[in-house]
Amino acid sequence: MKLPKRLSETVYSRYKRGLIKEVLGGPIPKHIAVIMDGNRRYAKEILEKGKSEGHRKGEKKVEEMLEWCLELKVSHVTVYAFSTENFKRDREEVDFIMGLSEAALYRMADDKRIHENKVRIKVFGDISILPESVRKAIEYADERTSAYSDFSFNVAMAYGSRQEIISAVKDIARKVANRELEAEDITEEIFRKHLYTSDIPDPDLILRTSGEVRISNFLLWQLAYSELYFTDVYWPGFRYIDFLRAIRSYQQRVRRYGE
């Protein structure tokens, strides 16, 4: 039976308030990473429109989620925006996503909320293969927020974790060859310093939307002790209560780190 709209909104609001109270009573993850999946299916199945509209809605959801994280004092947020494999999509879709990302970076870099909360914006991945216009937007966002350290908002673009690991291995190998580093001195910490995320703590929680239960070449080194959370909700339809449920699930787990 479908509830009347007003009653439904009242029940939802009451449930959300209770969930917020419950979540605030537990440990909040310091770093949440998100595999944002389902934009195209959302456009087709829910909006009954072209995939561009799904990507547009998904981009707006990123900014919305960042507000949730600021409200809950989540210090680091990382989103998987565009993988190296995504370049295999048709040119029209790739160009649209690049244009959307460029505009979003400029807008967020100038957003007063970013500056009021001292949010550092960082984009990592193989930046060299991105269009020049996107690289300029990345530089702009970096320059505008480089002095901030209270919060960090990290965007993985043209990113693949295997590629990141290979790049780190090559950097270390060059240092060994140049006698800047002894092979015997290579440790996990040394390796970590050669990753794109060297200045970001590993994720406490990685969540993926859309019902897919896989990591898709995302932060493979960094997720060694991350809690994983999967939801059937498509990314553009991801709500605050879905986000709170993910954190509650994280809080209900006992993190032993192998002990």
PDB file of C-alpha atoms in Angstrom:
ATOM      1  CA  MET A   1       0.000   0.000   0.000  1.00  0.00           C
ATOM      2  CA  LYS A   2       1.374   3.395  -1.000  1.00  0.00           C
ATOM      3  CA  LEU A   3       1.370   6.054   1.731  1.00  0.00           C
ATOM      4  CA  PRO A   4       0.013   9.550   1.010  1.00  0.00           C
ATOM      5  CA  LYS A   5       2.861  11.894   0.029  1.00  0.00           C
ATOM      6  CA  ARG A   6       2.665  14.076   3.162  1.00  0.00           C
ATOM      7  CA  LEU A   7       2.625  11.057   5.484  1.00  0.00           C
ATOM      8  CA  SER A   8       5.446   9.451   3.540  1.00  0.00           C
ATOM      9  CA  GLU A   9       7.566  12.611   3.882  1.00  0.00           C
ATOM     10  CA  THR A  10       6.869  12.745   7.629  1.00  0.00           C
ATOM     11  CA  VAL A  11       7.898   9.106   8.113  1.00  0.00           C
ATOM     12  CA  TYR A  12      11.038   9.633   6.010  1.00  0.00           C
ATOM     13  CA  SER A  13      11.993  12.770   7.951  1.00  0.00           C
ATOM     14  CA  ARG A  14      11.526  11.042  11.306  1.00  0.00           C
ATOM     15  CA  TYR A  15      13.533   8.029  10.156  1.00  0.00           C
ATOM     16  CA  LYS A  16      16.348  10.284   8.877  1.00  0.00           C
ATOM     17  CA  ARG A  17      16.544  12.183  12.176  1.00  0.00           C
ATOM     18  CA  GLY A  18      16.793   8.921  14.100  1.00  0.00           C
ATOM     19  CA  LEU A  19      19.462   7.627  11.740  1.00  0.00           C
ATOM     20  CA  ILE A  20      21.513  10.818  12.053  1.00  0.00           C
ATOM     21  CA  LYS A  21      21.376  10.581  15.841  1.00  0.00           C
ATOM     22  CA  GLU A  22      22.427   6.928  15.739  1.00  0.00           C
ATOM     23  CA  VAL A  23      25.339   7.573  13.360  1.00  0.00           C
ATOM     24  CA  LEU A  24      26.594  10.583  15.318  1.00  0.00           C
ATOM     25  CA  GLY A  25      26.761   8.358  18.392  1.00  0.00           C
ATOM     26  CA  GLY A  26      29.396   6.142  16.780  1.00  0.00           C
ATOM     27  CA  PRO A  27      32.836   6.483  15.158  1.00  0.00           C
ATOM     28  CA  ILE A  28      32.778   8.465  11.916  1.00  0.00           C
ATOM     29  CA  PRO A  29      35.160   7.219   9.211  1.00  0.00           C
ATOM     30  CA  LYS A  30      37.930   9.719   8.521  1.00  0.00           C
ATOM     31  CA  HIS A  31      38.151   8.801   4.845  1.00  0.00           C
ATOM     32  CA  ILE A  32      35.297   7.623   2.629  1.00  0.00           C
ATOM     33  CA  ALA A  33      35.938   6.597  -0.978  1.00  0.00           C
ATOM     34  CA  VAL A  34      33.093   6.146  -3.447  1.00  0.00           C
ATOM     35  CA  ILE A  35      32.779   4.182  -6.676  1.00  0.00           C
ATOM     36  CA  MET A  36      29.977   6.173  -8.282  1.00  0.00           C
ATOM     37  CA  ASP A  37      28.191   3.724 -10.552  1.00  0.00           C
ATOM     38  CA  GLY A  38      24.827   3.657 -12.308  1.00  0.00           C
ATOM     39  CA  ASN A  39      24.527   7.037 -14.054  1.00  0.00           C
ATOM     40  CA  ARG A  40      23.605   5.558 -17.425  1.00  0.00           C
ATOM     41  CA  ARG A  41      21.167   3.004 -16.032  1.00  0.00           C
ATOM     42  CA  TYR A  42      19.529   5.711 -13.913  1.00  0.00           C
ATOM     43  CA  ALA A  43      19.027   7.843 -17.023  1.00  0.00           C
ATOM     44  CA  LYS A  44      17.525   4.961 -18.969  1.00  0.00           C
ATOM     45  CA  GLU A  45      15.398   3.254 -16.298  1.00  0.00           C
ATOM     46  CA  ILE A  46      14.393   6.104 -13.991  1.00  0.00           C
ATOM     47  CA  LEU A  47      14.552   9.271 -16.066  1.00  0.00           C
ATOM     48  CA  GLU A  48      13.838   7.594 -19.414  1.00  0.00           C
ATOM     49  CA  LYS A  49      16.299  10.016 -20.987  1.00  0.00           C
ATOM     50  CA  GLY A  50      19.713   9.887 -22.638  1.00  0.00           C
ATOM     51  CA  LYS A  51      22.826   8.943 -20.663  1.00  0.00           C
ATOM     52  CA  SER A  52      24.076  12.551 -20.624  1.00  0.00           C
ATOM     53  CA  GLU A  53      21.271  13.448 -18.215  1.00  0.00           C
ATOM     54  CA  GLY A  54      22.362  10.614 -15.928  1.00  0.00           C
ATOM     55  CA  HIS A  55      25.920  11.942 -15.859  1.00  0.00           C
ATOM     56  CA  ARG A  56      24.631  15.448 -15.169  1.00  0.00           C
ATOM     57  CA  LYS A  57      22.554  14.208 -12.222  1.00  0.00           C
ATOM     58  CA  GLY A  58      25.488  12.162 -10.989  1.00  0.00           C
ATOM     59  CA  GLU A  59      27.778  15.187 -10.994  1.00  0.00           C
ATOM     60  CA  LYS A  60      25.281  17.148  -8.889  1.00  0.00           C
ATOM     61  CA  LYS A  61      25.130  14.236  -6.452  1.00  0.00           C
ATOM     62  CA  VAL A  62      28.884  14.519  -5.870  1.00  0.00           C
ATOM     63  CA  GLU A  63      28.509  18.059  -4.572  1.00  0.00           C
ATOM     64  CA  GLU A  64      25.543  16.989  -2.461  1.00  0.00           C
ATOM     65  CA  MET A  65      27.525  14.137  -0.893  1.00  0.00           C
ATOM     66  CA  LEU A  66      30.417  16.476  -0.145  1.00  0.00           C
ATOM     67  CA  GLU A  67      28.003  18.581   1.920  1.00  0.00           C
ATOM     68  CA  TRP A  68      26.962  15.467   3.858  1.00  0.00           C
ATOM     69  CA  CYS A  69      30.611  14.673   4.577  1.00  0.00           C
ATOM     70  CA  LEU A  70      31.323  18.198   5.770  1.00  0.00           C
ATOM     71  CA  GLU A  71      28.283  18.011   8.052  1.00  0.00           C
ATOM     72  CA  LEU A  72      29.471  14.715   9.577  1.00  0.00           C
ATOM     73  CA  LYS A  73      33.125  15.842   9.779  1.00  0.00           C
ATOM     74  CA  VAL A  74      34.454  13.223   7.371  1.00  0.00           C
ATOM     75  CA  SER A  75      37.945  14.629   6.765  1.00  0.00           C
ATOM     76  CA  HIS A  76      38.720  12.992   3.408  1.00  0.00           C
ATOM     77  CA  VAL A  77      36.423  12.124   0.512  1.00  0.00           C
ATOM     78  CA  THR A  78      37.588  10.384  -2.656  1.00  0.00           C
ATOM     79  CA  VAL A  79      35.406   9.752  -5.700  1.00  0.00           C
ATOM     80  CA  TYR A  80      36.130   7.512  -8.684  1.00  0.00           C
ATOM     81  CA  ALA A  81      35.098   9.899 -11.436  1.00  0.00           C
ATOM     82  CA  PHE A  82      36.649   8.442 -14.589  1.00  0.00           C
ATOM     83  CA  SER A  83      38.783   5.344 -15.047  1.00  0.00           C
ATOM     84  CA  THR A  84      41.370   4.658 -17.722  1.00  0.00           C
ATOM     85  CA  GLU A  85      38.971   2.021 -19.082  1.00  0.00           C
ATOM     86  CA  ASN A  86      36.208   4.641 -19.459  1.00  0.00           C
ATOM     87  CA  PHE A  87      38.110   6.111 -22.420  1.00  0.00           C
ATOM     88  CA  LYS A  88      36.850   3.078 -24.384  1.00  0.00           C
ATOM     89  CA  ARG A  89      33.319   4.545 -24.363  1.00  0.00           C
ATOM     90  CA  ASP A  90      32.033   6.353 -27.429  1.00  0.00           C
ATOM     91  CA  ARG A  91      33.670   9.699 -28.154  1.00  0.00           C
ATOM     92  CA  GLU A  92      30.489  11.728 -27.652  1.00  0.00           C
ATOM     93  CA  GLU A  93      29.986  10.387 -24.128  1.00  0.00           C
ATOM     94  CA  VAL A  94      33.651  10.842 -23.178  1.00  0.00           C
ATOM     95  CA  ASP A  95      33.642  14.427 -24.473  1.00  0.00           C
ATOM     96  CA  PHE A  96      30.472  15.182 -22.513  1.00  0.00           C
ATOM     97  CA  ILE A  97      31.957  13.806 -19.274  1.00  0.00           C
ATOM     98  CA  MET A  98      35.170  15.764 -19.823  1.00  0.00           C
ATOM     99  CA  GLY A  99      33.207  18.983 -20.336  1.00  0.00           C
ATOM    100  CA  LEU A 100      31.085  18.258 -17.276  1.00  0.00           C
ATOM    101  CA  SER A 101      34.185  17.596 -15.164  1.00  0.00           C
ATOM    102  CA  GLU A 102      35.898  20.756 -16.366  1.00  0.00           C
ATOM    103  CA  ALA A 103      32.914  22.942 -15.490  1.00  0.00           C
ATOM    104  CA  ALA A 104      32.482  21.213 -12.102  1.00  0.00           C
ATOM    105  CA  LEU A 105      36.118  21.794 -11.127  1.00  0.00           C
ATOM    106  CA  TYR A 106      35.940  25.514 -11.885  1.00  0.00           C
ATOM    107  CA  ARG A 107      32.615  25.831 -10.076  1.00  0.00           C
ATOM    108  CA  MET A 108      33.749  23.975  -6.974  1.00  0.00           C
ATOM    109  CA  ALA A 109      37.054  25.845  -6.849  1.00  0.00           C
ATOM    110  CA  ASP A 110      35.098  29.113  -6.654  1.00  0.00           C
ATOM    111  CA  ASP A 111      32.363  27.816  -4.329  1.00  0.00           C
ATOM    112  CA  LYS A 112      32.292  29.761  -1.050  1.00  0.00           C
ATOM    113  CA  ARG A 113      31.484  26.546   0.856  1.00  0.00           C
ATOM    114  CA  ILE A 114      34.814  25.087  -0.269  1.00  0.00           C
ATOM    115  CA  HIS A 115      36.672  28.108   1.090  1.00  0.00           C
ATOM    116  CA  GLU A 116      34.604  28.460   4.254  1.00  0.00           C
ATOM    117  CA  ASN A 117      35.375  24.841   5.149  1.00  0.00           C
ATOM    118  CA  LYS A 118      38.973  24.979   3.860  1.00  0.00           C
ATOM    119  CA  VAL A 119      38.547  22.028   1.503  1.00  0.00           C
ATOM    120  CA  ARG A 120      41.604  20.968  -0.483  1.00  0.00           C
ATOM    121  CA  ILE A 121      40.667  19.793  -3.984  1.00  0.00           C
ATOM    122  CA  LYS A 122      43.032  17.258  -5.517  1.00  0.00           C
ATOM    123  CA  VAL A 123      42.711  15.314  -8.785  1.00  0.00           C
ATOM    124  CA  PHE A 124      44.911  12.244  -9.239  1.00  0.00           C
ATOM    125  CA  GLY A 125      45.478   9.744 -12.019  1.00  0.00           C
ATOM    126  CA  ASP A 126      47.312   9.881 -15.344  1.00  0.00           C
ATOM    127  CA  ILE A 127      46.507  13.562 -15.794  1.00  0.00           C
ATOM    128  CA  SER A 128      48.683  13.753 -18.927  1.00  0.00           C
ATOM    129  CA  ILE A 129      46.111  11.884 -21.032  1.00  0.00           C
ATOM    130  CA  LEU A 130      43.245  14.231 -20.143  1.00  0.00           C
ATOM    131  CA  PRO A 131      42.241  17.062 -22.524  1.00  0.00           C
ATOM    132  CA  GLU A 132      44.197  20.280 -22.045  1.00  0.00           C
ATOM    133  CA  SER A 133      41.064  22.162 -21.005  1.00  0.00           C
ATOM    134  CA  VAL A 134      40.467  19.674 -18.168  1.00  0.00           C
ATOM    135  CA  ARG A 135      44.124  19.868 -17.088  1.00  0.00           C
ATOM    136  CA  LYS A 136      43.788  23.654 -16.833  1.00  0.00           C
ATOM    137  CA  ALA A 137      40.674  23.257 -14.675  1.00  0.00           C
ATOM    138  CA  ILE A 138      42.598  20.840 -12.442  1.00  0.00           C
ATOM    139  CA  GLU A 139      45.433  23.358 -12.084  1.00  0.00           C
ATOM    140  CA  TYR A 140      42.944  26.094 -11.249  1.00  0.00           C
ATOM    141  CA  ALA A 141      41.252  24.027  -8.518  1.00  0.00           C
ATOM    142  CA  ASP A 142      44.638  23.018  -7.135  1.00  0.00           C
ATOM    143  CA  GLU A 143      45.895  26.605  -6.989  1.00  0.00           C
ATOM    144  CA  ARG A 144      42.689  27.937  -5.428  1.00  0.00           C
ATOM    145  CA  THR A 145      42.706  25.382  -2.599  1.00  0.00           C
ATOM    146  CA  SER A 146      46.384  24.473  -2.159  1.00  0.00           C
ATOM    147  CA  ALA A 147      46.637  26.231   1.229  1.00  0.00           C
ATOM    148  CA  TYR A 148      43.812  24.219   2.808  1.00  0.00           C
ATOM    149  CA  SER A 149      44.146  21.095   4.926  1.00  0.00           C
ATOM    150  CA  ASP A 150      41.019  20.866   7.126  1.00  0.00           C
ATOM    151  CA  PHE A 151      39.222  18.652   4.582  1.00  0.00           C
ATOM    152  CA  SER A 152      40.310  17.029   1.335  1.00  0.00           C
ATOM    153  CA  PHE A 153      38.156  16.261  -1.687  1.00  0.00           C
ATOM    154  CA  ASN A 154      39.970  13.888  -4.035  1.00  0.00           C
ATOM    155  CA  VAL A 155      38.912  13.038  -7.568  1.00  0.00           C
ATOM    156  CA  ALA A 156      40.310   9.982  -9.368  1.00  0.00           C
ATOM    157  CA  MET A 157      40.329  10.802 -13.097  1.00  0.00           C
ATOM    158  CA  ALA A 158      42.044   8.864 -15.885  1.00  0.00           C
ATOM    159  CA  TYR A 159      42.803   6.546 -12.996  1.00  0.00           C
ATOM    160  CA  GLY A 160      43.539   2.854 -12.786  1.00  0.00           C
ATOM    161  CA  SER A 161      45.046   1.276  -9.695  1.00  0.00           C
ATOM    162  CA  ARG A 162      47.228  -1.223 -11.578  1.00  0.00           C
ATOM    163  CA  GLN A 163      48.638   1.648 -13.628  1.00  0.00           C
ATOM    164  CA  GLU A 164      49.269   3.583 -10.393  1.00  0.00           C
ATOM    165  CA  ILE A 165      51.155   0.632  -8.878  1.00  0.00           C
ATOM    166  CA  ILE A 166      53.250   0.105 -12.032  1.00  0.00           C
ATOM    167  CA  SER A 167      54.106   3.813 -12.058  1.00  0.00           C
ATOM    168  CA  ALA A 168      55.246   3.590  -8.435  1.00  0.00           C
ATOM    169  CA  VAL A 169      57.387   0.516  -9.201  1.00  0.00           C
ATOM    170  CA  LYS A 170      59.049   2.335 -12.114  1.00  0.00           C
ATOM    171  CA  ASP A 171      59.799   5.376  -9.940  1.00  0.00           C
ATOM    172  CA  ILE A 172      61.382   3.201  -7.257  1.00  0.00           C
ATOM    173  CA  ALA A 173      63.320   1.172  -9.845  1.00  0.00           C
ATOM    174  CA  ARG A 174      64.786   4.388 -11.290  1.00  0.00           C
ATOM    175  CA  LYS A 175      65.877   5.495  -7.821  1.00  0.00           C
ATOM    176  CA  VAL A 176      67.541   2.137  -7.194  1.00  0.00           C
ATOM    177  CA  ALA A 177      69.272   2.311 -10.586  1.00  0.00           C
ATOM    178  CA  ASN A 178      70.488   5.844  -9.801  1.00  0.00           C
ATOM    179  CA  ARG A 179      71.640   4.711  -6.349  1.00  0.00           C
ATOM    180  CA  GLU A 180      69.255   7.119  -4.653  1.00  0.00           C
ATOM    181  CA  LEU A 181      67.729   4.145  -2.842  1.00  0.00           C
ATOM    182  CA  GLU A 182      68.949   0.697  -1.835  1.00  0.00           C
ATOM    183  CA  ALA A 183      66.679  -2.221  -2.767  1.00  0.00           C
ATOM    184  CA  GLU A 184      66.963  -3.545   0.797  1.00  0.00           C
ATOM    185  CA  ASP A 185      65.502  -0.285   2.104  1.00  0.00           C
ATOM    186  CA  ILE A 186      62.224  -0.569   0.188  1.00  0.00           C
ATOM    187  CA  THR A 187      59.334  -0.810   2.656  1.00  0.00           C
ATOM    188  CA  GLU A 188      55.584  -0.451   2.513  1.00  0.00           C
ATOM    189  CA  GLU A 189      55.962   3.152   3.606  1.00  0.00           C
ATOM    190  CA  ILE A 190      58.511   3.879   0.869  1.00  0.00           C
ATOM    191  CA  PHE A 191      56.197   2.317  -1.701  1.00  0.00           C
ATOM    192  CA  ARG A 192      53.228   4.281  -0.380  1.00  0.00           C
ATOM    193  CA  LYS A 193      55.099   7.553  -0.865  1.00  0.00           C
ATOM    194  CA  HIS A 194      55.259   6.837  -4.605  1.00  0.00           C
ATOM    195  CA  LEU A 195      51.495   6.422  -5.022  1.00  0.00           C
ATOM    196  CA  TYR A 196      49.174   9.194  -6.217  1.00  0.00           C
ATOM    197  CA  THR A 197      47.554   9.151  -2.766  1.00  0.00           C
ATOM    198  CA  SER A 198      50.787   9.530  -0.785  1.00  0.00           C
ATOM    199  CA  ASP A 199      49.428  12.498   1.179  1.00  0.00           C
ATOM    200  CA  ILE A 200      45.972  10.987   1.821  1.00  0.00           C
ATOM    201  CA  PRO A 201      45.249   8.342   4.499  1.00  0.00           C
ATOM    202  CA  ASP A 202      43.925   5.011   3.263  1.00  0.00           C
ATOM    203  CA  PRO A 203      40.108   4.795   3.087  1.00  0.00           C
ATOM    204  CA  ASP A 204      38.251   3.562   6.145  1.00  0.00           C
ATOM    205  CA  LEU A 205      35.141   2.893   4.067  1.00  0.00           C
ATOM    206  CA  ILE A 206      34.728   2.228   0.347  1.00  0.00           C
ATOM    207  CA  LEU A 207      31.181   2.223  -0.938  1.00  0.00           C
ATOM    208  CA  ARG A 208      29.882   1.345  -4.382  1.00  0.00           C
ATOM    209  CA  THR A 209      26.470   2.109  -5.785  1.00  0.00           C
ATOM    210  CA  SER A 210      24.332   0.399  -8.481  1.00  0.00           C
ATOM    211  CA  GLY A 211      24.388  -3.193  -7.226  1.00  0.00           C
ATOM    212  CA  GLU A 212      27.738  -4.187  -8.722  1.00  0.00           C
ATOM    213  CA  VAL A 213      29.897  -6.066  -6.214  1.00  0.00           C
ATOM    214  CA  ARG A 214      33.448  -5.459  -7.384  1.00  0.00           C
ATOM    215  CA  ILE A 215      36.249  -2.915  -6.953  1.00  0.00           C
ATOM    216  CA  SER A 216      36.964  -2.213 -10.644  1.00  0.00           C
ATOM    217  CA  ASN A 217      40.658  -1.351 -10.375  1.00  0.00           C
ATOM    218  CA  PHE A 218      40.152   1.267  -7.656  1.00  0.00           C
ATOM    219  CA  LEU A 219      42.696   1.894  -4.856  1.00  0.00           C
ATOM    220  CA  LEU A 220      43.865  -1.741  -4.812  1.00  0.00           C
ATOM    221  CA  TRP A 221      46.884  -1.046  -2.591  1.00  0.00           C
ATOM    222  CA  GLN A 222      45.075   1.418  -0.343  1.00  0.00           C
ATOM    223  CA  LEU A 223      42.010  -0.742   0.427  1.00  0.00           C
ATOM    224  CA  ALA A 224      43.932  -3.481   2.248  1.00  0.00           C
ATOM    225  CA  TYR A 225      42.053  -2.762   5.500  1.00  0.00           C
ATOM    226  CA  SER A 226      39.099  -0.757   4.210  1.00  0.00           C
ATOM    227  CA  GLU A 227      35.540  -1.774   5.002  1.00  0.00           C
ATOM    228  CA  LEU A 228      33.514  -2.380   1.824  1.00  0.00           C
ATOM    229  CA  TYR A 229      29.856  -1.474   1.380  1.00  0.00           C
ATOM    230  CA  PHE A 230      27.675  -2.160  -1.662  1.00  0.00           C
ATOM    231  CA  THR A 231      24.211  -0.812  -2.359  1.00  0.00           C
ATOM    232  CA  ASP A 232      21.715  -1.417  -5.169  1.00  0.00           C
ATOM    233  CA  VAL A 233      20.900   2.305  -5.459  1.00  0.00           C
ATOM    234  CA  TYR A 234      22.099   4.010  -8.644  1.00  0.00           C
ATOM    235  CA  TRP A 235      24.490   6.887  -7.936  1.00  0.00           C
ATOM    236  CA  PRO A 236      22.214   9.782  -9.033  1.00  0.00           C
ATOM    237  CA  GLY A 237      19.473   8.388  -6.776  1.00  0.00           C
ATOM    238  CA  PHE A 238      21.753   7.953  -3.759  1.00  0.00           C
ATOM    239  CA  ARG A 239      20.135   9.684  -0.766  1.00  0.00           C
ATOM    240  CA  TYR A 240      21.377  10.971   2.545  1.00  0.00           C
ATOM    241  CA  ILE A 241      19.767   8.029   4.333  1.00  0.00           C
ATOM    242  CA  ASP A 242      21.613   5.637   1.989  1.00  0.00           C
ATOM    243  CA  PHE A 243      24.838   7.390   2.953  1.00  0.00           C
ATOM    244  CA  LEU A 244      23.982   7.179   6.654  1.00  0.00           C
ATOM    245  CA  ARG A 245      23.191   3.474   6.314  1.00  0.00           C
ATOM    246  CA  ALA A 246      26.630   2.899   4.817  1.00  0.00           C
ATOM    247  CA  ILE A 247      28.276   4.634   7.781  1.00  0.00           C
ATOM    248  CA  ARG A 248      26.090   2.737  10.232  1.00  0.00           C
ATOM    249  CA  SER A 249      27.179  -0.528   8.616  1.00  0.00           C
ATOM    250  CA  TYR A 250      30.800   0.584   9.021  1.00  0.00           C
ATOM    251  CA  GLN A 251      30.168   1.344  12.703  1.00  0.00           C
ATOM    252  CA  GLN A 252      28.686  -2.102  13.296  1.00  0.00           C
ATOM    253  CA  ARG A 253      31.835  -3.863  12.159  1.00  0.00           C
ATOM    254  CA  VAL A 254      34.765  -4.712  14.430  1.00  0.00           C
ATOM    255  CA  ARG A 255      38.027  -3.573  12.855  1.00  0.00           C
ATOM    256  CA  ARG A 256      40.792  -5.880  14.131  1.00  0.00           C
ATOM    257  CA  TYR A 257      43.469  -5.221  11.473  1.00  0.00           C
ATOM    258  CA  GLY A 258      44.516  -8.869  11.657  1.00  0.00           C
ATOM    259  CA  GLU A 259      44.853  -8.945  15.446  1.00  0.00           C
TER     260      GLU A 259
END
